PDB file of C-alpha atoms in Angstrom:
ATOM      1  CA  UNK A   1       6.408  13.468  13.950  1.00 42.00           C
ATOM      2  CA  UNK A   2       4.773  16.358  12.161  1.00 42.00           C
ATOM      3  CA  UNK A   3       6.210  18.287   9.225  1.00 42.00           C
ATOM      4  CA  UNK A   4       6.363  22.057   9.069  1.00 44.00           C
ATOM      5  CA  UNK A   5       3.014  23.724   8.640  1.00 44.00           C
ATOM      6  CA  UNK A   6       2.420  24.743   5.062  1.00 42.00           C
ATOM      7  CA  UNK A   7       0.526  27.650   3.575  1.00 45.00           C
ATOM      8  CA  UNK A   8      -2.792  27.301   1.794  1.00 52.00           C
ATOM      9  CA  UNK A   9      -0.865  27.081  -1.489  1.00 64.00           C
ATOM     10  CA  UNK A  10       1.024  23.973  -0.421  1.00 87.00           C
ATOM     11  CA  UNK A  11      -0.235  20.434  -0.842  1.00 93.00           C
ATOM     12  CA  UNK A  12      -0.470  18.289   2.312  1.00 95.00           C
ATOM     13  CA  UNK A  13      -0.010  14.555   2.498  1.00 97.00           C
ATOM     14  CA  UNK A  14      -0.096  12.085   5.357  1.00 98.00           C
ATOM     15  CA  UNK A  15       1.500   8.684   5.891  1.00 98.00           C
ATOM     16  CA  UNK A  16      -0.630   6.557   8.218  1.00 98.00           C
ATOM     17  CA  UNK A  17       1.852   4.084   9.682  1.00 98.00           C
ATOM     18  CA  UNK A  18       0.504   0.734  10.868  1.00 98.00           C
ATOM     19  CA  UNK A  19       3.785  -0.888  11.959  1.00 98.00           C
ATOM     20  CA  UNK A  20       6.455   0.147  14.450  1.00 97.00           C
ATOM     21  CA  UNK A  21       8.820  -2.819  14.494  1.00 95.00           C
ATOM     22  CA  UNK A  22      12.354  -1.919  15.483  1.00 94.00           C
ATOM     23  CA  UNK A  23      13.812  -3.777  12.482  1.00 93.00           C
ATOM     24  CA  UNK A  24      12.423  -0.954  10.314  1.00 95.00           C
ATOM     25  CA  UNK A  25      13.482   1.733  12.783  1.00 95.00           C
ATOM     26  CA  UNK A  26      10.023   2.224  14.275  1.00 97.00           C
ATOM     27  CA  UNK A  27       6.981   4.068  12.963  1.00 97.00           C
ATOM     28  CA  UNK A  28       8.817   7.300  12.165  1.00 97.00           C
ATOM     29  CA  UNK A  29      11.344   5.526   9.938  1.00 97.00           C
ATOM     30  CA  UNK A  30       8.611   3.634   8.116  1.00 98.00           C
ATOM     31  CA  UNK A  31       6.797   6.890   7.481  1.00 97.00           C
ATOM     32  CA  UNK A  32       9.996   8.583   6.345  1.00 97.00           C
ATOM     33  CA  UNK A  33      10.527   5.837   3.770  1.00 97.00           C
ATOM     34  CA  UNK A  34       7.235   6.806   2.135  1.00 98.00           C
ATOM     35  CA  UNK A  35       8.085  10.503   2.283  1.00 97.00           C
ATOM     36  CA  UNK A  36      11.499   9.886   0.722  1.00 96.00           C
ATOM     37  CA  UNK A  37       9.971   7.856  -2.115  1.00 96.00           C
ATOM     38  CA  UNK A  38       6.905   9.946  -2.882  1.00 96.00           C
ATOM     39  CA  UNK A  39       7.760  13.530  -1.960  1.00 94.00           C
ATOM     40  CA  UNK A  40       8.189  15.681  -5.036  1.00 90.00           C
ATOM     41  CA  UNK A  41      11.467  17.543  -5.388  1.00 81.00           C
ATOM     42  CA  UNK A  42       9.947  20.257  -7.550  1.00 69.00           C
ATOM     43  CA  UNK A  43       6.668  21.099  -5.812  1.00 71.00           C
ATOM     44  CA  UNK A  44       5.766  22.633  -2.457  1.00 89.00           C
ATOM     45  CA  UNK A  45       4.557  19.772  -0.280  1.00 94.00           C
ATOM     46  CA  UNK A  46       4.124  19.195   3.429  1.00 95.00           C
ATOM     47  CA  UNK A  47       4.107  15.658   4.801  1.00 97.00           C
ATOM     48  CA  UNK A  48       2.944  14.421   8.200  1.00 98.00           C
ATOM     49  CA  UNK A  49       3.518  10.989   9.697  1.00 98.00           C
ATOM     50  CA  UNK A  50       0.639   9.539  11.751  1.00 98.00           C
ATOM     51  CA  UNK A  51       1.708   6.611  13.958  1.00 98.00           C
ATOM     52  CA  UNK A  52      -1.684   4.900  13.801  1.00 98.00           C
ATOM     53  CA  UNK A  53      -0.353   1.750  15.476  1.00 98.00           C
ATOM     54  CA  UNK A  54       0.441   3.926  18.496  1.00 98.00           C
ATOM     55  CA  UNK A  55      -3.041   5.493  18.490  1.00 97.00           C
ATOM     56  CA  UNK A  56      -2.338   8.516  16.278  1.00 98.00           C
ATOM     57  CA  UNK A  57      -5.143   8.144  13.726  1.00 98.00           C
ATOM     58  CA  UNK A  58      -6.139  11.111  11.519  1.00 97.00           C
ATOM     59  CA  UNK A  59      -9.474  12.737  12.246  1.00 95.00           C
ATOM     60  CA  UNK A  60     -12.377  13.081   9.842  1.00 93.00           C
ATOM     61  CA  UNK A  61     -11.547  16.786   9.704  1.00 94.00           C
ATOM     62  CA  UNK A  62      -8.132  15.933   8.235  1.00 95.00           C
ATOM     63  CA  UNK A  63      -9.916  14.701   5.114  1.00 94.00           C
ATOM     64  CA  UNK A  64     -10.654  18.332   4.303  1.00 92.00           C
ATOM     65  CA  UNK A  65      -7.229  19.754   5.126  1.00 94.00           C
ATOM     66  CA  UNK A  66      -5.017  17.061   3.576  1.00 95.00           C
ATOM     67  CA  UNK A  67      -4.808  16.264  -0.126  1.00 94.00           C
ATOM     68  CA  UNK A  68      -3.965  12.599   0.287  1.00 96.00           C
ATOM     69  CA  UNK A  69      -2.890   9.744   2.557  1.00 98.00           C
ATOM     70  CA  UNK A  70      -0.954   6.504   2.350  1.00 98.00           C
ATOM     71  CA  UNK A  71      -1.912   3.643   4.662  1.00 98.00           C
ATOM     72  CA  UNK A  72       1.059   1.321   5.168  1.00 98.00           C
ATOM     73  CA  UNK A  73       1.539  -2.392   5.716  1.00 98.00           C
ATOM     74  CA  UNK A  74       1.353  -4.026   9.137  1.00 98.00           C
ATOM     75  CA  UNK A  75       1.928  -7.360  10.908  1.00 96.00           C
ATOM     76  CA  UNK A  76      -1.679  -7.077  12.129  1.00 98.00           C
ATOM     77  CA  UNK A  77      -4.811  -8.384  10.422  1.00 98.00           C
ATOM     78  CA  UNK A  78      -7.512  -6.103   9.085  1.00 98.00           C
ATOM     79  CA  UNK A  79      -9.887  -8.330  11.085  1.00 98.00           C
ATOM     80  CA  UNK A  80      -8.199  -7.654  14.437  1.00 98.00           C
ATOM     81  CA  UNK A  81     -10.531  -6.048  16.977  1.00 98.00           C
ATOM     82  CA  UNK A  82      -8.100  -3.364  18.144  1.00 98.00           C
ATOM     83  CA  UNK A  83      -9.071   0.247  18.844  1.00 98.00           C
ATOM     84  CA  UNK A  84      -6.645   1.916  16.434  1.00 98.00           C
ATOM     85  CA  UNK A  85      -7.675  -0.484  13.656  1.00 98.00           C
ATOM     86  CA  UNK A  86     -11.361   0.167  14.288  1.00 98.00           C
ATOM     87  CA  UNK A  87     -10.718   3.926  14.420  1.00 98.00           C
ATOM     88  CA  UNK A  88      -8.835   3.726  11.129  1.00 98.00           C
ATOM     89  CA  UNK A  89     -11.714   1.815   9.537  1.00 98.00           C
ATOM     90  CA  UNK A  90     -14.053   4.639  10.562  1.00 97.00           C
ATOM     91  CA  UNK A  91     -11.659   7.152   9.027  1.00 97.00           C
ATOM     92  CA  UNK A  92     -11.604   5.163   5.772  1.00 97.00           C
ATOM     93  CA  UNK A  93     -15.394   4.891   5.694  1.00 96.00           C
ATOM     94  CA  UNK A  94     -15.635   8.665   6.074  1.00 94.00           C
ATOM     95  CA  UNK A  95     -13.097   9.184   3.279  1.00 93.00           C
ATOM     96  CA  UNK A  96     -15.242   7.299   0.771  1.00 89.00           C
ATOM     97  CA  UNK A  97     -17.497  10.358   0.625  1.00 74.00           C
ATOM     98  CA  UNK A  98     -14.652  12.898   0.587  1.00 71.00           C
ATOM     99  CA  UNK A  99     -14.102  14.862  -2.616  1.00 68.00           C
ATOM    100  CA  UNK A 100     -10.777  16.326  -1.459  1.00 85.00           C
ATOM    101  CA  UNK A 101      -8.415  13.749   0.048  1.00 94.00           C
ATOM    102  CA  UNK A 102      -7.293  10.702  -1.885  1.00 95.00           C
ATOM    103  CA  UNK A 103      -6.174   7.539  -0.133  1.00 97.00           C
ATOM    104  CA  UNK A 104      -3.836   4.732  -1.164  1.00 97.00           C
ATOM    105  CA  UNK A 105      -3.618   1.531   0.859  1.00 98.00           C
ATOM    106  CA  UNK A 106      -0.566  -0.735   0.609  1.00 98.00           C
ATOM    107  CA  UNK A 107      -0.776  -4.418   1.659  1.00 98.00           C
ATOM    108  CA  UNK A 108      -2.429  -4.231   5.107  1.00 98.00           C
ATOM    109  CA  UNK A 109      -3.688  -0.755   4.144  1.00 98.00           C
ATOM    110  CA  UNK A 110      -5.218  -2.250   0.992  1.00 98.00           C
ATOM    111  CA  UNK A 111      -6.883  -5.003   3.025  1.00 98.00           C
ATOM    112  CA  UNK A 112      -8.081  -2.578   5.696  1.00 98.00           C
ATOM    113  CA  UNK A 113      -9.791  -0.426   3.081  1.00 98.00           C
ATOM    114  CA  UNK A 114     -11.481  -3.518   1.687  1.00 98.00           C
ATOM    115  CA  UNK A 115     -12.760  -4.505   5.125  1.00 98.00           C
ATOM    116  CA  UNK A 116     -13.806  -0.966   6.073  1.00 98.00           C
ATOM    117  CA  UNK A 117     -15.885  -0.521   2.925  1.00 98.00           C
ATOM    118  CA  UNK A 118     -17.763  -3.807   3.213  1.00 98.00           C
ATOM    119  CA  UNK A 119     -15.496  -6.400   1.594  1.00 98.00           C
ATOM    120  CA  UNK A 120     -14.009  -9.532   3.131  1.00 98.00           C
ATOM    121  CA  UNK A 121     -10.384 -10.195   4.101  1.00 98.00           C
ATOM    122  CA  UNK A 122      -9.275 -13.809   4.597  1.00 98.00           C
ATOM    123  CA  UNK A 123      -6.125 -15.906   4.631  1.00 97.00           C
ATOM    124  CA  UNK A 124      -4.415 -16.351   1.258  1.00 96.00           C
ATOM    125  CA  UNK A 125      -6.182 -18.956  -0.930  1.00 94.00           C
ATOM    126  CA  UNK A 126      -3.147 -21.250  -0.630  1.00 93.00           C
ATOM    127  CA  UNK A 127      -3.191 -20.860   3.178  1.00 93.00           C
ATOM    128  CA  UNK A 128       0.542 -20.138   2.856  1.00 93.00           C
ATOM    129  CA  UNK A 129       2.413 -16.914   3.531  1.00 96.00           C
ATOM    130  CA  UNK A 130       3.437 -15.233   0.259  1.00 97.00           C
ATOM    131  CA  UNK A 131       6.952 -13.807   0.165  1.00 97.00           C
ATOM    132  CA  UNK A 132       8.463 -13.296  -3.271  1.00 97.00           C
ATOM    133  CA  UNK A 133       8.456 -11.121  -6.327  1.00 98.00           C
ATOM    134  CA  UNK A 134       5.473 -11.978  -8.469  1.00 97.00           C
ATOM    135  CA  UNK A 135       3.891 -11.258 -11.841  1.00 97.00           C
ATOM    136  CA  UNK A 136       0.845  -9.013 -11.472  1.00 96.00           C
ATOM    137  CA  UNK A 137      -1.452  -9.125 -14.489  1.00 96.00           C
ATOM    138  CA  UNK A 138      -3.514  -5.993 -15.034  1.00 93.00           C
ATOM    139  CA  UNK A 139      -6.949  -5.581 -16.588  1.00 90.00           C
ATOM    140  CA  UNK A 140      -6.255  -3.820 -19.882  1.00 85.00           C
ATOM    141  CA  UNK A 141      -9.972  -3.047 -20.269  1.00 84.00           C
ATOM    142  CA  UNK A 142     -10.006  -0.857 -17.153  1.00 82.00           C
ATOM    143  CA  UNK A 143     -11.376   2.611 -17.763  1.00 77.00           C
ATOM    144  CA  UNK A 144     -11.314   4.888 -14.759  1.00 75.00           C
ATOM    145  CA  UNK A 145      -8.557   6.771 -13.026  1.00 81.00           C
ATOM    146  CA  UNK A 146      -6.175   8.119 -15.671  1.00 86.00           C
ATOM    147  CA  UNK A 147      -2.991   7.541 -13.643  1.00 88.00           C
ATOM    148  CA  UNK A 148      -3.759   3.831 -13.397  1.00 87.00           C
ATOM    149  CA  UNK A 149      -5.082   3.676 -16.959  1.00 88.00           C
ATOM    150  CA  UNK A 150      -1.826   5.138 -18.258  1.00 90.00           C
ATOM    151  CA  UNK A 151       0.224   2.686 -16.204  1.00 90.00           C
ATOM    152  CA  UNK A 152      -1.713  -0.278 -17.615  1.00 89.00           C
ATOM    153  CA  UNK A 153      -1.679   1.003 -21.197  1.00 89.00           C
ATOM    154  CA  UNK A 154       2.089   1.526 -21.055  1.00 90.00           C
ATOM    155  CA  UNK A 155       2.877  -2.061 -20.078  1.00 89.00           C
ATOM    156  CA  UNK A 156       4.175  -4.682 -22.500  1.00 88.00           C
ATOM    157  CA  UNK A 157       3.160  -7.462 -20.112  1.00 92.00           C
ATOM    158  CA  UNK A 158       2.590  -8.106 -16.406  1.00 95.00           C
ATOM    159  CA  UNK A 159       4.153  -6.001 -13.670  1.00 95.00           C
ATOM    160  CA  UNK A 160       6.666  -7.704 -11.395  1.00 97.00           C
ATOM    161  CA  UNK A 161       6.286  -6.489  -7.816  1.00 98.00           C
ATOM    162  CA  UNK A 162       7.363  -7.538  -4.319  1.00 98.00           C
ATOM    163  CA  UNK A 163       4.783  -9.400  -2.233  1.00 98.00           C
ATOM    164  CA  UNK A 164       4.664 -10.089   1.507  1.00 98.00           C
ATOM    165  CA  UNK A 165       1.292 -11.146   2.948  1.00 97.00           C
ATOM    166  CA  UNK A 166      -0.578 -13.858   4.777  1.00 97.00           C
ATOM    167  CA  UNK A 167      -4.016 -12.412   3.999  1.00 98.00           C
ATOM    168  CA  UNK A 168      -5.724 -10.756   1.046  1.00 98.00           C
ATOM    169  CA  UNK A 169      -8.999  -9.155  -0.028  1.00 98.00           C
ATOM    170  CA  UNK A 170     -11.191 -12.160  -0.834  1.00 98.00           C
ATOM    171  CA  UNK A 171     -14.456 -10.325  -1.617  1.00 98.00           C
ATOM    172  CA  UNK A 172     -14.696  -6.850  -3.137  1.00 98.00           C
ATOM    173  CA  UNK A 173     -16.690  -4.139  -1.358  1.00 98.00           C
ATOM    174  CA  UNK A 174     -19.784  -2.837  -3.175  1.00 96.00           C
ATOM    175  CA  UNK A 175     -18.860  -0.627  -6.138  1.00 95.00           C
ATOM    176  CA  UNK A 176     -15.161  -1.569  -6.169  1.00 96.00           C
ATOM    177  CA  UNK A 177     -13.335  -2.623  -9.345  1.00 94.00           C
ATOM    178  CA  UNK A 178     -10.583  -5.228  -9.445  1.00 95.00           C
ATOM    179  CA  UNK A 179      -7.708  -4.129 -11.710  1.00 95.00           C
ATOM    180  CA  UNK A 180      -5.092  -6.851 -11.362  1.00 95.00           C
ATOM    181  CA  UNK A 181      -4.408 -10.388 -10.191  1.00 96.00           C
ATOM    182  CA  UNK A 182      -1.487 -12.693  -9.500  1.00 96.00           C
ATOM    183  CA  UNK A 183      -1.071 -16.445  -9.072  1.00 94.00           C
ATOM    184  CA  UNK A 184      -1.548 -16.094  -5.295  1.00 93.00           C
ATOM    185  CA  UNK A 185      -4.019 -13.190  -4.979  1.00 96.00           C
ATOM    186  CA  UNK A 186      -7.029 -12.445  -7.169  1.00 96.00           C
ATOM    187  CA  UNK A 187      -7.444  -8.816  -6.039  1.00 97.00           C
ATOM    188  CA  UNK A 188      -3.956  -7.305  -6.376  1.00 97.00           C
ATOM    189  CA  UNK A 189      -5.075  -3.772  -7.243  1.00 96.00           C
ATOM    190  CA  UNK A 190      -8.482  -2.312  -6.506  1.00 96.00           C
ATOM    191  CA  UNK A 191     -10.146   0.977  -7.421  1.00 95.00           C
ATOM    192  CA  UNK A 192     -12.377   1.158  -4.334  1.00 96.00           C
ATOM    193  CA  UNK A 193     -13.956   4.542  -5.069  1.00 94.00           C
ATOM    194  CA  UNK A 194     -13.040   7.539  -7.195  1.00 91.00           C
ATOM    195  CA  UNK A 195     -10.642   8.745  -4.510  1.00 93.00           C
ATOM    196  CA  UNK A 196      -9.455   5.458  -2.938  1.00 96.00           C
ATOM    197  CA  UNK A 197      -7.018   2.970  -4.468  1.00 96.00           C
ATOM    198  CA  UNK A 198      -5.342  -0.095  -3.001  1.00 97.00           C
ATOM    199  CA  UNK A 199      -2.463  -2.393  -3.913  1.00 98.00           C
ATOM    200  CA  UNK A 200      -1.558  -5.719  -2.295  1.00 98.00           C
ATOM    201  CA  UNK A 201       2.111  -5.579  -3.325  1.00 98.00           C
ATOM    202  CA  UNK A 202       4.877  -3.505  -1.710  1.00 98.00           C
ATOM    203  CA  UNK A 203       6.290  -1.045  -4.267  1.00 97.00           C
ATOM    204  CA  UNK A 204       8.056   0.798  -1.421  1.00 97.00           C
ATOM    205  CA  UNK A 205      10.165  -2.230  -0.462  1.00 97.00           C
ATOM    206  CA  UNK A 206      13.527  -3.066  -2.017  1.00 97.00           C
ATOM    207  CA  UNK A 207      15.202  -6.455  -2.495  1.00 97.00           C
ATOM    208  CA  UNK A 208      17.618  -5.775   0.352  1.00 97.00           C
ATOM    209  CA  UNK A 209      14.673  -5.516   2.759  1.00 97.00           C
ATOM    210  CA  UNK A 210      13.838  -9.108   1.904  1.00 97.00           C
ATOM    211  CA  UNK A 211      17.396 -10.355   2.200  1.00 97.00           C
ATOM    212  CA  UNK A 212      18.188  -8.518   5.444  1.00 96.00           C
ATOM    213  CA  UNK A 213      14.905  -8.810   7.318  1.00 96.00           C
ATOM    214  CA  UNK A 214      11.918 -10.573   5.796  1.00 97.00           C
ATOM    215  CA  UNK A 215      13.429 -13.864   4.642  1.00 97.00           C
ATOM    216  CA  UNK A 216      15.388 -14.474   7.886  1.00 97.00           C
ATOM    217  CA  UNK A 217      12.508 -13.397  10.139  1.00 96.00           C
ATOM    218  CA  UNK A 218       9.794 -15.399   8.376  1.00 95.00           C
ATOM    219  CA  UNK A 219      11.995 -18.464   7.943  1.00 96.00           C
ATOM    220  CA  UNK A 220      12.973 -18.483  11.617  1.00 96.00           C
ATOM    221  CA  UNK A 221       9.352 -17.824  12.598  1.00 94.00           C
ATOM    222  CA  UNK A 222       8.126 -20.821  10.616  1.00 94.00           C
ATOM    223  CA  UNK A 223       6.032 -18.870   8.095  1.00 93.00           C
ATOM    224  CA  UNK A 224       8.467 -19.741   5.325  1.00 94.00           C
ATOM    225  CA  UNK A 225       9.761 -23.277   4.729  1.00 94.00           C
ATOM    226  CA  UNK A 226      13.002 -24.246   2.978  1.00 95.00           C
ATOM    227  CA  UNK A 227      11.319 -24.507  -0.416  1.00 94.00           C
ATOM    228  CA  UNK A 228       9.540 -21.172   0.042  1.00 94.00           C
ATOM    229  CA  UNK A 229      12.823 -19.548   1.037  1.00 96.00           C
ATOM    230  CA  UNK A 230      14.504 -20.874  -2.113  1.00 96.00           C
ATOM    231  CA  UNK A 231      11.657 -19.734  -4.372  1.00 96.00           C
ATOM    232  CA  UNK A 232      11.699 -16.294  -2.800  1.00 97.00           C
ATOM    233  CA  UNK A 233      15.449 -15.906  -3.246  1.00 97.00           C
ATOM    234  CA  UNK A 234      15.201 -16.981  -6.890  1.00 98.00           C
ATOM    235  CA  UNK A 235      12.339 -14.559  -7.570  1.00 98.00           C
ATOM    236  CA  UNK A 236      14.392 -11.654  -6.204  1.00 98.00           C
ATOM    237  CA  UNK A 237      16.868 -12.089  -9.066  1.00 98.00           C
ATOM    238  CA  UNK A 238      14.252 -10.926 -11.592  1.00 97.00           C
ATOM    239  CA  UNK A 239      13.879  -7.222 -12.535  1.00 96.00           C
ATOM    240  CA  UNK A 240      11.130  -5.308 -10.736  1.00 97.00           C
ATOM    241  CA  UNK A 241       8.603  -2.688 -11.881  1.00 96.00           C
ATOM    242  CA  UNK A 242       8.371  -0.916  -8.517  1.00 97.00           C
ATOM    243  CA  UNK A 243       9.379   2.470  -9.945  1.00 96.00           C
ATOM    244  CA  UNK A 244       6.572   2.365 -12.528  1.00 95.00           C
ATOM    245  CA  UNK A 245       4.090   1.558  -9.788  1.00 96.00           C
ATOM    246  CA  UNK A 246       5.279   4.277  -7.399  1.00 96.00           C
ATOM    247  CA  UNK A 247       5.135   6.874 -10.199  1.00 95.00           C
ATOM    248  CA  UNK A 248       1.515   5.935 -10.943  1.00 95.00           C
ATOM    249  CA  UNK A 249       0.601   6.026  -7.250  1.00 96.00           C
ATOM    250  CA  UNK A 250       2.029   9.525  -6.834  1.00 95.00           C
ATOM    251  CA  UNK A 251       0.107  10.721  -9.896  1.00 94.00           C
ATOM    252  CA  UNK A 252      -3.065   9.336  -8.386  1.00 94.00           C
ATOM    253  CA  UNK A 253      -2.417  10.839  -4.955  1.00 94.00           C
ATOM    254  CA  UNK A 254      -1.481  14.283  -6.291  1.00 90.00           C
ATOM    255  CA  UNK A 255      -4.409  14.354  -8.762  1.00 86.00           C
ATOM    256  CA  UNK A 256      -2.094  14.830 -11.737  1.00 78.00           C
ATOM    257  CA  UNK A 257      -4.591  12.659 -13.564  1.00 67.00           C
ATOM    258  CA  UNK A 258      -7.547  14.993 -13.112  1.00 60.00           C
TER     259      UNK A 258
END
């Protein structure tokens, strides 16, 4: 699950995979999705997939040899007392003081960062599972990371992104800045530290993922009722801003903003 070893002139990125469900093709396929979306076609990059859910968590030393990491979504809770989750929290805590590697957390990854750095993760305020595309309203007064600043400044209105979560960051960790909110989650995007960013939404998902897997699975599992299913299907007809979000995330990860 490791990419070819690069030279000192190549940038190195890792995808820390926190799900291995067969409907996505397992951990390697989930990691490959991130690589396919975020790997630059014009620059020399090496990517490694860490199957954290199977115990393959990066070491603290990797923070000095990698330029950045994604932490993916997961069916688990950031509050679960499981070894790989606790190990990953330690890794995140160490990264807060790293000047080299940048980290982006997506959904569960976003929540895990919040928990690891001293925030609180709870069930959604509505106590209902959120599955839909949703308007995400950004803080236009944010001044910080240039990649995220440029994204916000370039918007005519809210972002529309795909959501899939039963929990969210309820309380910010010390020093973190909330950048966006939606009707169902107050902390949609968080600048945790200078080198750590998190997003509750799933910019890596596509509508077909919802139609083929998420809606049927969650409806059959009782997390989505008939009305929720209808609302989700209707929301998927609206245009998404996923490509704008992924472009900003890659700029952040690759330090194009520095």
